[in-house]
C-alpha positions as MATLAB code, in Angstrom:
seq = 'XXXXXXXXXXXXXXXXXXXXXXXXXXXXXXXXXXXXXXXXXXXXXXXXXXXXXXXXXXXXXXXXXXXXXXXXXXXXXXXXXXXXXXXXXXXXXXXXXXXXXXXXXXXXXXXXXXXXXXXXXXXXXXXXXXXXXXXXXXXXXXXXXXXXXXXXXXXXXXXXXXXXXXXXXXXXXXXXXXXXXXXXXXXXXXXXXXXXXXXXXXXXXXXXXXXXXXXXXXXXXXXXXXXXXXXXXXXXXXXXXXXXXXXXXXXXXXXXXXXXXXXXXXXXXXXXXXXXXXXXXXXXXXXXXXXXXXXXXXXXXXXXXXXXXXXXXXXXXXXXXXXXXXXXXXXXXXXXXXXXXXXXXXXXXXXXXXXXXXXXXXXXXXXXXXXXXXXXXXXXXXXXXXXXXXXXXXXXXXXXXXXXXXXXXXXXXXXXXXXXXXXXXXXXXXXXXXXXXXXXXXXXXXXXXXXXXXXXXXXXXXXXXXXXXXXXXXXXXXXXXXXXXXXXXXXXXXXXXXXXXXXXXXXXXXXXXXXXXXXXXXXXXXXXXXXXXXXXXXXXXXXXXXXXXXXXXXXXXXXXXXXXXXXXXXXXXXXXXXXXXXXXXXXXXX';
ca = [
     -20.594  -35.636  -46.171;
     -22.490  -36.381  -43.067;
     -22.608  -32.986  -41.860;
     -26.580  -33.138  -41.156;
     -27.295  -29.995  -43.747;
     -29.886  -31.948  -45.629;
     -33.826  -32.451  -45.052;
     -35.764  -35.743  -43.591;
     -36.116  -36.963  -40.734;
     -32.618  -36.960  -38.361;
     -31.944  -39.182  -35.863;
     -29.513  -38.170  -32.693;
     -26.255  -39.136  -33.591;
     -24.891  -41.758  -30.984;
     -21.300  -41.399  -29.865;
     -19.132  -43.611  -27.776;
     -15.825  -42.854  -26.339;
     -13.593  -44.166  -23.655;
     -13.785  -42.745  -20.136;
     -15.969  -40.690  -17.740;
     -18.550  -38.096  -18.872;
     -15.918  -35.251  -18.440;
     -12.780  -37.591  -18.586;
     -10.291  -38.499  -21.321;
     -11.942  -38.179  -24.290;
     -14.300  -36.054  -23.466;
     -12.591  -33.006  -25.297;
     -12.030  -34.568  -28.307;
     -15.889  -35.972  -28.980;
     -17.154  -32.219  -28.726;
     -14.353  -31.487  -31.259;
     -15.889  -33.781  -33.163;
     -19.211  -32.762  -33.004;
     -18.126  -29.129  -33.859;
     -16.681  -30.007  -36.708;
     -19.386  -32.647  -37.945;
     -21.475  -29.144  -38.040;
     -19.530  -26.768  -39.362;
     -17.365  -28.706  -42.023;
     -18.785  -32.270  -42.158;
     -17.178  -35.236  -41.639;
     -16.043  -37.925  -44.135;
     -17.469  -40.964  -44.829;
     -14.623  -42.895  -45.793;
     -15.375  -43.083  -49.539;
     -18.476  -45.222  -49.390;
     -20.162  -43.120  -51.790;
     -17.740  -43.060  -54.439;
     -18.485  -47.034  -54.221;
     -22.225  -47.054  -53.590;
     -23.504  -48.929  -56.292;
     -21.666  -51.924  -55.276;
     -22.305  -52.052  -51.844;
     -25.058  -54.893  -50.871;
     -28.233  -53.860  -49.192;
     -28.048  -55.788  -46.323;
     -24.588  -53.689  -45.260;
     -26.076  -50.257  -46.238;
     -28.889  -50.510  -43.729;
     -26.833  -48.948  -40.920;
     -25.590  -45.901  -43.007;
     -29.028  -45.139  -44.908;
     -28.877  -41.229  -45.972;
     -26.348  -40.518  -43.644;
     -29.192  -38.425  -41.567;
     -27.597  -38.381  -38.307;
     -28.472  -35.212  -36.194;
     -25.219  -33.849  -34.641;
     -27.137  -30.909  -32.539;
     -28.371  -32.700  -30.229;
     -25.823  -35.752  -29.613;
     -26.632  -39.303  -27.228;
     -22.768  -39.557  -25.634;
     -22.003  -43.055  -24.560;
     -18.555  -42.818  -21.991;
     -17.425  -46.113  -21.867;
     -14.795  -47.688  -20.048;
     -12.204  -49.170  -22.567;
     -11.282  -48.708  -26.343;
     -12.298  -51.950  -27.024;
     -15.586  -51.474  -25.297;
     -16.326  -48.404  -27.479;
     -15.570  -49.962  -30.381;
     -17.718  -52.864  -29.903;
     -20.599  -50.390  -29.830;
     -20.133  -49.018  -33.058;
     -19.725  -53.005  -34.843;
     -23.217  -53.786  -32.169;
     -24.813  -50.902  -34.005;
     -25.586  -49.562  -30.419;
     -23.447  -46.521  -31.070;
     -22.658  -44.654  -34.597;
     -19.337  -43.503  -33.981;
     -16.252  -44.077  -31.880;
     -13.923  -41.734  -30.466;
     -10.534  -43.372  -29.825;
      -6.825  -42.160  -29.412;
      -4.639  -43.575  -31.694;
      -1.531  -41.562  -31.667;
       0.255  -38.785  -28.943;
       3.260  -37.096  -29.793;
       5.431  -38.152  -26.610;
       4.001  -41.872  -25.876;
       4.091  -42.875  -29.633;
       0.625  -45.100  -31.554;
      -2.006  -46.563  -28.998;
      -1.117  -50.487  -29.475;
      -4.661  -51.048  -28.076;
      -6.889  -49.353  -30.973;
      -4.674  -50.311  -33.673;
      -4.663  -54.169  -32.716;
      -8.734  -53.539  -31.856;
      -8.987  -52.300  -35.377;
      -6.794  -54.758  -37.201;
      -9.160  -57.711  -35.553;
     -12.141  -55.900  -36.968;
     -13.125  -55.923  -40.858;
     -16.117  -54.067  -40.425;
     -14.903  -51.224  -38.798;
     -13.253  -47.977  -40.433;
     -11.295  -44.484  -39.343;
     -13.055  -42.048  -41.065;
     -11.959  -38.617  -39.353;
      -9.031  -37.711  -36.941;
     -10.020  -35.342  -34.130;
      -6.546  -33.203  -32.332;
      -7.905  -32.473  -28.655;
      -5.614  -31.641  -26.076;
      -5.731  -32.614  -22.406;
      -4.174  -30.233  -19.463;
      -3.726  -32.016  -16.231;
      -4.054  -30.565  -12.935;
      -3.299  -31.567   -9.206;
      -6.942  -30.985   -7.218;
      -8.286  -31.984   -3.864;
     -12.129  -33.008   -2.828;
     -13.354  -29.898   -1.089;
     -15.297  -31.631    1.367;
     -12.508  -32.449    2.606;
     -10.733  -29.468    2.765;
     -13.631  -27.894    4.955;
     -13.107  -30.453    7.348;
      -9.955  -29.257    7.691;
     -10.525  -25.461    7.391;
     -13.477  -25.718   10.204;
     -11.449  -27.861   12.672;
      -8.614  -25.677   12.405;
      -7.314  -23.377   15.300;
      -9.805  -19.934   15.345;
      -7.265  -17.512   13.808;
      -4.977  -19.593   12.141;
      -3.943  -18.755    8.327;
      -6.154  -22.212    7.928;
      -9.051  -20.730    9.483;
      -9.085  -17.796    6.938;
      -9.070  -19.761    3.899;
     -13.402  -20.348    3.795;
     -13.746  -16.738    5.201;
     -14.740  -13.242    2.677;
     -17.422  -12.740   -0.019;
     -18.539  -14.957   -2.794;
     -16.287  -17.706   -0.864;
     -18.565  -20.315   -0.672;
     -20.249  -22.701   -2.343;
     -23.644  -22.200   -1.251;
     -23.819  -18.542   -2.403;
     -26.985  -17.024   -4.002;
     -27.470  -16.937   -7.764;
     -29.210  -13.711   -7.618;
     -31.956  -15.154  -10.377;
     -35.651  -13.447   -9.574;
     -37.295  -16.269   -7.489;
     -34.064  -18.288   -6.078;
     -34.651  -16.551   -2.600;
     -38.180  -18.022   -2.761;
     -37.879  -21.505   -4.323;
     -34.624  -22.238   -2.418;
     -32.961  -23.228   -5.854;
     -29.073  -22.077   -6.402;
     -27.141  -22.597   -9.315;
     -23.940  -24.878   -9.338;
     -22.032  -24.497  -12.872;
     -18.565  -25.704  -13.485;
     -16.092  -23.478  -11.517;
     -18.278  -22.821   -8.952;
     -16.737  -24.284   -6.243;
     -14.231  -22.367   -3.773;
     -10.977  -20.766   -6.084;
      -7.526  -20.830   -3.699;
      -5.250  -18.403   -3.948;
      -1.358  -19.175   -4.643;
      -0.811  -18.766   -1.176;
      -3.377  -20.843   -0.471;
      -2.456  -23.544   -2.916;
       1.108  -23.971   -1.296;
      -0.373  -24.212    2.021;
      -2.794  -27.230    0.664;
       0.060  -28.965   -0.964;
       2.418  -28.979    1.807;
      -0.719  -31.051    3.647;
      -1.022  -33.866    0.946;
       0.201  -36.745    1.804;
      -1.036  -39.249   -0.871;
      -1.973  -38.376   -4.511;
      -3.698  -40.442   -6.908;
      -3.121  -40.877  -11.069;
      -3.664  -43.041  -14.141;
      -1.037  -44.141  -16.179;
      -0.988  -40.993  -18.757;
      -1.194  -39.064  -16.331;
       1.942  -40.202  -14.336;
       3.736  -40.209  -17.625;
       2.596  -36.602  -18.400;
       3.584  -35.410  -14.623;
       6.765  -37.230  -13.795;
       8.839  -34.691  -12.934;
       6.515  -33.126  -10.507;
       5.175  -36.434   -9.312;
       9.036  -38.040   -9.065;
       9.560  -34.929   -6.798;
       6.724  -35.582   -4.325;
       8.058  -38.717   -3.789;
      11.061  -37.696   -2.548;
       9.518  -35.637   -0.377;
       7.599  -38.477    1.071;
       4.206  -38.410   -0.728;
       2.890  -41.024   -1.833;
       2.113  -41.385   -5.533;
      -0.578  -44.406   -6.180;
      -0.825  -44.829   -9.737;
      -4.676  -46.770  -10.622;
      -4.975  -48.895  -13.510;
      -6.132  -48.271  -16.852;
      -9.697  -49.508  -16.711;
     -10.019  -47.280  -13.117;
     -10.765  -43.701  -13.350;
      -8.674  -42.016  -10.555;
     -11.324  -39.107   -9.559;
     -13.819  -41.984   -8.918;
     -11.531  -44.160   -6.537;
     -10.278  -40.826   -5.242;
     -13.431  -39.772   -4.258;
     -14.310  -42.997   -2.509;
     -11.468  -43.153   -0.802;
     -11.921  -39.515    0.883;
     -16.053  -40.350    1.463;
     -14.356  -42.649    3.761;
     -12.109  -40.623    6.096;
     -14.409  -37.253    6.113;
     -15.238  -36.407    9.657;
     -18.511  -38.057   10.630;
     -18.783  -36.609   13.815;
     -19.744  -32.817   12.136;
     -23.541  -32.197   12.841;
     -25.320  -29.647   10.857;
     -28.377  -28.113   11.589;
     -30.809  -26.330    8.978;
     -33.346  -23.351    9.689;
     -35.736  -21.972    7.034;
     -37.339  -18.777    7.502;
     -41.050  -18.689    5.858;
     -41.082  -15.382    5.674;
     -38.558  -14.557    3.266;
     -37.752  -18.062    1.939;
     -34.210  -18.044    3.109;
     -32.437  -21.372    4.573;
     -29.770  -21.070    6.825;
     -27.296  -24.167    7.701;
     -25.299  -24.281   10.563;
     -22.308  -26.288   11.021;
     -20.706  -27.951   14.308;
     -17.511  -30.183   14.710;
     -17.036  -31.456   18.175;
     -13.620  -31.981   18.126;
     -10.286  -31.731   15.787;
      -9.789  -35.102   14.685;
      -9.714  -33.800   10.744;
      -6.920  -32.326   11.568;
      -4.801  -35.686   11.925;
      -6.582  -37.122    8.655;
      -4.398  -37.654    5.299;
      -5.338  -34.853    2.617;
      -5.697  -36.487   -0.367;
      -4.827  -35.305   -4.252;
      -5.369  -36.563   -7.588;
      -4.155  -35.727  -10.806;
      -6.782  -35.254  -13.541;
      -7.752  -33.215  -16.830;
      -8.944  -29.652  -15.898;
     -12.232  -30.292  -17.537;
     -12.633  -32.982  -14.137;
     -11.121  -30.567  -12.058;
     -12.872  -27.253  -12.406;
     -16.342  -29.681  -11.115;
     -17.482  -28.096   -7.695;
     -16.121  -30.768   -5.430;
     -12.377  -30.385   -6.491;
     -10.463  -27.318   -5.632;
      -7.175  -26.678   -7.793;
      -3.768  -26.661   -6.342;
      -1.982  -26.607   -8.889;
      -2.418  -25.503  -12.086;
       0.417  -26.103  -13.916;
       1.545  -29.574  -13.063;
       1.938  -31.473  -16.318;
       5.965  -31.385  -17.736;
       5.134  -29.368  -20.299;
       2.686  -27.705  -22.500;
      -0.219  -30.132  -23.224;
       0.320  -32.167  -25.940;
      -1.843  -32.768  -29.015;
      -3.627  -36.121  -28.664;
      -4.565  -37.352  -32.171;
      -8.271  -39.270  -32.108;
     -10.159  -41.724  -34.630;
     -13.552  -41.340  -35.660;
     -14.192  -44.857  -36.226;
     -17.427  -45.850  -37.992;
     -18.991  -49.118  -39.662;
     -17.925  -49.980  -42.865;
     -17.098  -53.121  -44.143;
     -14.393  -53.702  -47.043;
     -16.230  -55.091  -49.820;
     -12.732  -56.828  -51.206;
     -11.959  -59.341  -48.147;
     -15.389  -61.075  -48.938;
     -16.295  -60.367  -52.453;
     -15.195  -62.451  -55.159;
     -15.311  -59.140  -57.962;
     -12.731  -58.096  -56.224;
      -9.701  -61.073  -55.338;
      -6.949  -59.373  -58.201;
      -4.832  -56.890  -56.823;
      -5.843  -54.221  -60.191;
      -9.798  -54.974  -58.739;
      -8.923  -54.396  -55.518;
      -6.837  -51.078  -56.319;
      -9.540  -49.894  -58.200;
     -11.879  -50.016  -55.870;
      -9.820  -48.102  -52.881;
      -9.015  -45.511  -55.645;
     -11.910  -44.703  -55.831;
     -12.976  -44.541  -52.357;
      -9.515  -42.528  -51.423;
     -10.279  -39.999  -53.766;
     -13.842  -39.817  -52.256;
     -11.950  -38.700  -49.149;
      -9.640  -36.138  -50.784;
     -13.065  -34.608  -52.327;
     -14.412  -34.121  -48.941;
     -11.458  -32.451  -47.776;
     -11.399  -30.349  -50.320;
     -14.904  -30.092  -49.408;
     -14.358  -28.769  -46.054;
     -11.089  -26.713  -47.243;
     -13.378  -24.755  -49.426;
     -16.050  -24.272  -46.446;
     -12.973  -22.945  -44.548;
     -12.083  -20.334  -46.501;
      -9.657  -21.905  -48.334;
      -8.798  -20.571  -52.074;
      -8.402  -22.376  -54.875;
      -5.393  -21.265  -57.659;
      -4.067  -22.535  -60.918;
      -0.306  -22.319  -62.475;
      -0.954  -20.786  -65.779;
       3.097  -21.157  -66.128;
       2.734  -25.193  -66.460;
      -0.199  -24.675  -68.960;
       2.397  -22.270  -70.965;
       5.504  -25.044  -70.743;
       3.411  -27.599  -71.756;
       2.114  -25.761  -75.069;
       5.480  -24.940  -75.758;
       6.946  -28.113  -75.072;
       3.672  -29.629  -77.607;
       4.994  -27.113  -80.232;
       8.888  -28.137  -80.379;
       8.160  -31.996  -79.961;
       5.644  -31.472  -82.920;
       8.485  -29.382  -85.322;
      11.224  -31.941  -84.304;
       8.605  -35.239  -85.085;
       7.182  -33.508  -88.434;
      11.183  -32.986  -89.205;
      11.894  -37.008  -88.171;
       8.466  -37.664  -90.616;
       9.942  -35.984  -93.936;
       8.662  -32.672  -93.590;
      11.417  -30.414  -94.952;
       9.942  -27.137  -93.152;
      12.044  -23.659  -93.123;
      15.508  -24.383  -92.532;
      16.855  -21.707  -90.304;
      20.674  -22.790  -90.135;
      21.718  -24.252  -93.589;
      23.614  -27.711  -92.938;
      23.976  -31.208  -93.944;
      21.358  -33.594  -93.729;
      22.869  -35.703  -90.677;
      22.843  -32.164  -89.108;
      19.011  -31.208  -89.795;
      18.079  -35.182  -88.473;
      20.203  -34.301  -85.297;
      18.177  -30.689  -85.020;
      14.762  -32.599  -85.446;
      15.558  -35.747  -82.918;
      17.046  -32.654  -79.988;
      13.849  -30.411  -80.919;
      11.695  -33.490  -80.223;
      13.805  -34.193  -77.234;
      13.324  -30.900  -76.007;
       9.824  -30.808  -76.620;
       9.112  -33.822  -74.718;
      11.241  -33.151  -71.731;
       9.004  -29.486  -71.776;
       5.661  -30.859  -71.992;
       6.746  -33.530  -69.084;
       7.750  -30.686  -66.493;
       4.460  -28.381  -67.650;
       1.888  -31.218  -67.682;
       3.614  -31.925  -64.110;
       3.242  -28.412  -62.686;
      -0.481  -27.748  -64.169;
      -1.755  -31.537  -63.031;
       0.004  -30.540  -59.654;
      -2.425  -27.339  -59.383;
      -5.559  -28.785  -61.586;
      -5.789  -32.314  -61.258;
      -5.036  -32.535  -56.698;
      -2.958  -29.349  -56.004;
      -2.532  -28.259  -52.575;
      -5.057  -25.538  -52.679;
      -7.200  -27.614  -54.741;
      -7.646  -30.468  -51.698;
      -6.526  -31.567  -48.886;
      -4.122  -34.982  -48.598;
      -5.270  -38.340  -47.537;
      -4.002  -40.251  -44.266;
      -4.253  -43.999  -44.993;
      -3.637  -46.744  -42.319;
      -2.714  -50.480  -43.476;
      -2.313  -53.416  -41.324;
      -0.161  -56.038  -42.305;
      -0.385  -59.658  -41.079;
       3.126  -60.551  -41.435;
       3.914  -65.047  -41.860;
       5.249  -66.545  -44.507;
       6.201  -65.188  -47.491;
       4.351  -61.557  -46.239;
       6.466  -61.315  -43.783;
       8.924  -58.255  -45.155;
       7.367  -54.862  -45.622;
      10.765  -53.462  -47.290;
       8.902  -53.503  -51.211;
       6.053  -51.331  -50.063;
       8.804  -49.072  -47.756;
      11.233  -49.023  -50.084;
       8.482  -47.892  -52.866;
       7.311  -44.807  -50.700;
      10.720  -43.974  -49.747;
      11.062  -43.456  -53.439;
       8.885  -41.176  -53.842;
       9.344  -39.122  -50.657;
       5.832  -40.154  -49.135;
       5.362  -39.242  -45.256;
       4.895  -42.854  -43.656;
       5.259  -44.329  -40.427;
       6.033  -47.966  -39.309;
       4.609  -49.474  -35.864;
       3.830  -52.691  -34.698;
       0.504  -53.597  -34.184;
       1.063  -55.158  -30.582;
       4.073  -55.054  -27.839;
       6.003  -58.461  -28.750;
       6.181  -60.992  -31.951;
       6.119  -65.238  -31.365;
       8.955  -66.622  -33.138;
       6.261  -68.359  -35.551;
       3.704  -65.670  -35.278;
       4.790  -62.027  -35.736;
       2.908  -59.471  -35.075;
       1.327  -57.237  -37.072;
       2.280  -54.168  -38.678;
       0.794  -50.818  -39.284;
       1.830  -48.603  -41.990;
       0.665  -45.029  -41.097;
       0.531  -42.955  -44.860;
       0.173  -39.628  -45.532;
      -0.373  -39.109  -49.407;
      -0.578  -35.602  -50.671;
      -2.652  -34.625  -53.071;
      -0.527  -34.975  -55.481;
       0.055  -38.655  -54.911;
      -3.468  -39.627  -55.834;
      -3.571  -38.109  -59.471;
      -1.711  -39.410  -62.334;
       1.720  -37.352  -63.298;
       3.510  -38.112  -65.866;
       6.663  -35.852  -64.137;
       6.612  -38.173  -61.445;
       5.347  -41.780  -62.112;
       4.674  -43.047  -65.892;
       2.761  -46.116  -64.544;
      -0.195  -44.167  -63.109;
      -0.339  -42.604  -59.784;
       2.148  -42.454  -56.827;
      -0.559  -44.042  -54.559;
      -2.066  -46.283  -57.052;
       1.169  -47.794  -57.351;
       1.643  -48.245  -53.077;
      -1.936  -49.878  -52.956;
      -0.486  -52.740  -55.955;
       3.044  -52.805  -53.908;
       0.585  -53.929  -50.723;
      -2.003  -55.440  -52.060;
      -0.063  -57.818  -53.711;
       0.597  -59.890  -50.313;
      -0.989  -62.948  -49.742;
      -3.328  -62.275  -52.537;
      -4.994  -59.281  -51.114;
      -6.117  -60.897  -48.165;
      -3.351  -60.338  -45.409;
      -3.348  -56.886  -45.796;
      -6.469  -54.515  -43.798;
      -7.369  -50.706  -44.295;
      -8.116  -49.697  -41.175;
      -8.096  -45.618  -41.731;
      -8.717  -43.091  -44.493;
      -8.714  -39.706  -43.330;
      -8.458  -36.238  -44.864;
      -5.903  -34.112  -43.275;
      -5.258  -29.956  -43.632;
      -1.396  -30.120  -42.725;
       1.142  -33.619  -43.008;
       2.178  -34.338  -39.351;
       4.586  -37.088  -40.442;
       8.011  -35.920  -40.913;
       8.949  -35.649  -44.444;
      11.003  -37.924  -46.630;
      13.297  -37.150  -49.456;
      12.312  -38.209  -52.483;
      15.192  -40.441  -54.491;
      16.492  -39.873  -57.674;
      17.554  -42.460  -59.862;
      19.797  -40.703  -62.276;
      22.578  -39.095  -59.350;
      21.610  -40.660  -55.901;
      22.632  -44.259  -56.817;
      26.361  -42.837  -57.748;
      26.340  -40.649  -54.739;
      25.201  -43.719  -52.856;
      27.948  -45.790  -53.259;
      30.387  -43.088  -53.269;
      29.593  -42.616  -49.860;
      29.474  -46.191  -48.618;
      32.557  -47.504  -50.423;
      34.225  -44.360  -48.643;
      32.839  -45.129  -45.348;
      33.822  -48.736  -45.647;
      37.285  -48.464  -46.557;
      37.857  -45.933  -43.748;
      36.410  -48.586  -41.597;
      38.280  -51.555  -42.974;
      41.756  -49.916  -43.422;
      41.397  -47.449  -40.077;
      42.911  -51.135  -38.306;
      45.724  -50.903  -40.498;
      46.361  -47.813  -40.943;
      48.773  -47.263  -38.168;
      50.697  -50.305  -39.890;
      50.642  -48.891  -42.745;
      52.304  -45.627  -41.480;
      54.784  -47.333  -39.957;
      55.896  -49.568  -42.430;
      55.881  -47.251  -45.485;
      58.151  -44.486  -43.197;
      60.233  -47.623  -42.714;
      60.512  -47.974  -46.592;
      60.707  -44.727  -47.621;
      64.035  -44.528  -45.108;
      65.538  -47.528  -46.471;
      65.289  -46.021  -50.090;
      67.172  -42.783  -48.590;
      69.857  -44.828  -46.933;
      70.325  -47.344  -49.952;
      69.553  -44.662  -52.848;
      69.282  -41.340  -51.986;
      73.329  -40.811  -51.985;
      73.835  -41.910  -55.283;
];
């Protein structure tokens, strides 16, 4: 765990994210520096595999000592951009969105990460982001002091604690002329006053998520005539917003500034020579409130997303290569499995890890343990009976009979011990309480004979495992397909072996040989192994062999004939009435 609880020397942890210093993404690094100290975060199962990592790649992770108190942030503009810091070594983690509930996966990280080998989700971070509609205040006192003297306009600057440049009533302010600006200190509207604003703006500025998570609201401004100017992805709105109102503030205002020795007060004094503000375009922009509660925005409107704010899911993205695309020990698929066994287990460990620092309890099913003895004792009787062993006869009968006893007690037995050793290794061995489940991401370069993903699907649908499947990029070539990401969520007890489930070994051990098999191991990436509390994939039911094939084709050979004789049916009526008439009239008098 690199949680920073252990001694020697610490150096500050170095973060990089996309977007401003209080912008998207923002929120979800200091969720992820909370959490780095209170519960740790993973490290992707290196240590589980530390004795065969080389020296030269374990130079960038030595000890793990990374000081999380005291964190170096690095806002960056693009996901790719913040990535490349991490593989540069000029940044030890990246923050990165990789999946929102409404828009779907973030094609850019995934097909960022699947370029990468080097690079590994380690942690997911759920931060939320609440946009608001705000205006630059600088320009709104332009407006407010060129207003008409008496005018509901005039009023809105006027009343205690109203402005900006108030006192911070610390011992010594007075005399060293310093006041204190902290977030929310700039002037607070009232509703009133926030209708007035936003009958004034005339153009209002967003990004791309943003217009998606305000389109109602912004689709109704633009009928009303206000125009919505959406910036591009790489362009923060607030900061072309902000230039664009710098330009069209009233440069005419002169101020004038008096400071009395005597008691260390400053006054400033404020003059407009005329009203040409008042014919200026009020500008708005749509932006997190994080951006917005700053002291040169002013809030019009608080509630302006669609709905509430949605959960934006974020990667903690760190260096680590994969030993197995480069290292002959490990080119067979059972070498290869192996290895991210153990490494995926590493990661339910610190999850449990973190469960436990949580609060979380741990429990056993003592009524497995007690269906397993007894399922031991009757298999034993009925094999000792199949051996020879002549035992107590209960119920006197023939020979053929006591055989037939011994083989159904043995039977019985086994099916028992199946179901307990199932229910106890479900508790003991990975229960739910025990730790928490595993979120793996695989990438999939699909040509050739890789192309179909339908044996690893279809082996997960089997067993009811949560998955996901997105392409890796917006469109396929005809001889180049994209790639494909298969998002897993394996539960705890996925990664253990049960018997009651799977004979071959474990549920996940078997999905890692159903991928790995492609292209020899090498067309298929890990780019994500994550601990998670709670599944957010929706669930899958889990097939049964024995009555869902019959059930199967009951229901498609009834749906097909429907379909092929619903053309014919009509016919069909028609003709057999005519029959069954012309058997009345030839037959029925005789």
């Amino acid at each position: 765990m690199a949680d920073g609880s252990h001694g020697g020397h610490k150096q500050r942890v170095r973060v990089a994210y996309s977007g401003e210093e209080r912008g998207f993404g923002a929120g979800a690094v200091d969720e992820f520096l909370q959490k780095a100290q209170t519960v740790g975060i993973s490290d992707g199962g290196t240590d589980a595999v530390s004795g065969a990592r080389p020296q030269e790649l374990d130079k960038n992770r030595a000890m793990r000592s990374y000081e999380f108190g005291h964190p170096s942030k690095q806002p960056l503009r693009t996901k790719e951009q913040a990535l490349m810091a991490v593989k540069a070594h000029t940044a030890d983690y990246a923050i990165v969105p990789f999946y929102h509930p409404h828009y779907g996966y973030d094609f850019e990280t995934l097909r960022a990460l699947a370029s990468q080998i080097t690079l590994f989700g380690v942690e997911q971070i759920v931060s939320e982001t609440e946009y608001v509609l705000a205006v630059y205040e600088p320009q709104v006192l332009d407006f407010v002091q060129s207003s008409h003297p008496g005018s509901t306009l005039s009023t809105i600057m006027t009343g205690a604690g109203k402005h900006l440049w108030s006192r911070s009533g610390e011992p010594g302010a007075a005399l060293t002329g310093v006041h204190k600006l902290p977030d929310n200190s700039g002037f607070m509207a009232s509703p009133a006053q926030q209708a007035m604003l936003r009958d004034r703006v005339e153009s209002i500025f967003a990004s791309p998520v943003a217009a998606r998570a305000c389109k109602s609201k912004l689709d109704g401004l633009r009928q009303a005539g206000v125009l919505v100017e959406e910036t591009l992805e790489t362009i923060e709105p607030h900061r072309d917003f902000a230039r664009r109102v710098r330009d069209v503030l009233d440069h005419t205002r002169q101020t004038a500034t008096t400071f009395d020795f005597t008691s260390g007060e400053s006054r400033i004094q404020s003059v407009m020579p005329n009203t040409a503000a008042q014919a200026r375009k009020l500008y708005g922009v749509v932006v997190p409130r994080e951006i917005a509660s700053g002291p040169e925005y002013i809030i019009i409107d608080d509630k302006f997303a669609d709905a509430d704010p949605a959960k934006t899911r974020f990667m903690a993205v760190e260096y680590s290569p994969d030993l197995t695309l480069f290292e002959d020990a490990y080119r067979t698929t059972d070498a290869k499995t192996r290895y991210w066994m153990r490494r995926l287990r590493d990661v339910a460990h610190d999850g449990a890890h973190a469960a436990r620092k949580a609060g979380a309890e741990i429990a056993l099913n003592p009524g497995g343990a007690m269906l397993a003895l007894l399922g031991l004792i009757f298999a034993g009787v009925g094999l000792a009976g199949l051996a020879g062993w002549r035992g107590v006869p209960l119920i006197p009968g023939t020979p053929e009979m006591v055989a037939l006893g011994d083989a159904a007690a043995l039977a019985l037995g086994a099916g028992l011990a199946l179901v307990g050793f199932g229910r106890f290794l479900k508790q003991v061995g990975g229960g739910e309480h025990d730790m928490n489940g595993v979120r793996l991401m695989l990438a999939f370069q699909r040509s050739g004979s890789a192309a179909s993903l339908a044996d690893v699907e279809n082996f997960l649908r089997n067993f009811g495992v949560r998955h996901a499947i997105v392409r890796a990029d917006e469109d396929s070539e005809r001889n180049y397909p994209a790639a494909s990401v298969i998002d897993i969520e394996f539960m705890c007890d996925d990664l253990y072996w049960n018997p009651a489930r799977r004979l071959r070994g474990s549920v996940m051990n078997g999905a890692l040989k159903k991928a790995f098999a492609k292209w020899k191991s090498r067309g298929v990436l890990v780019l994500a192994a994550m601990p998670f509390d709670k599944p957010q994939l929706p669930p899958h039911k889990t097939r049964h062999w024995l009555w869902d094939a019959p059930i199967e084709w009951t229901k498609d050979f009834v749906e097909t004939m429907a379909i092929r004789l619903s053309r014919v049916l009509l016919y069909v009526a028609i003709v057999a009435l005519a029959g069954y008439a012309a058997w009345m009239l030839l037959f029925g008098a005789k």
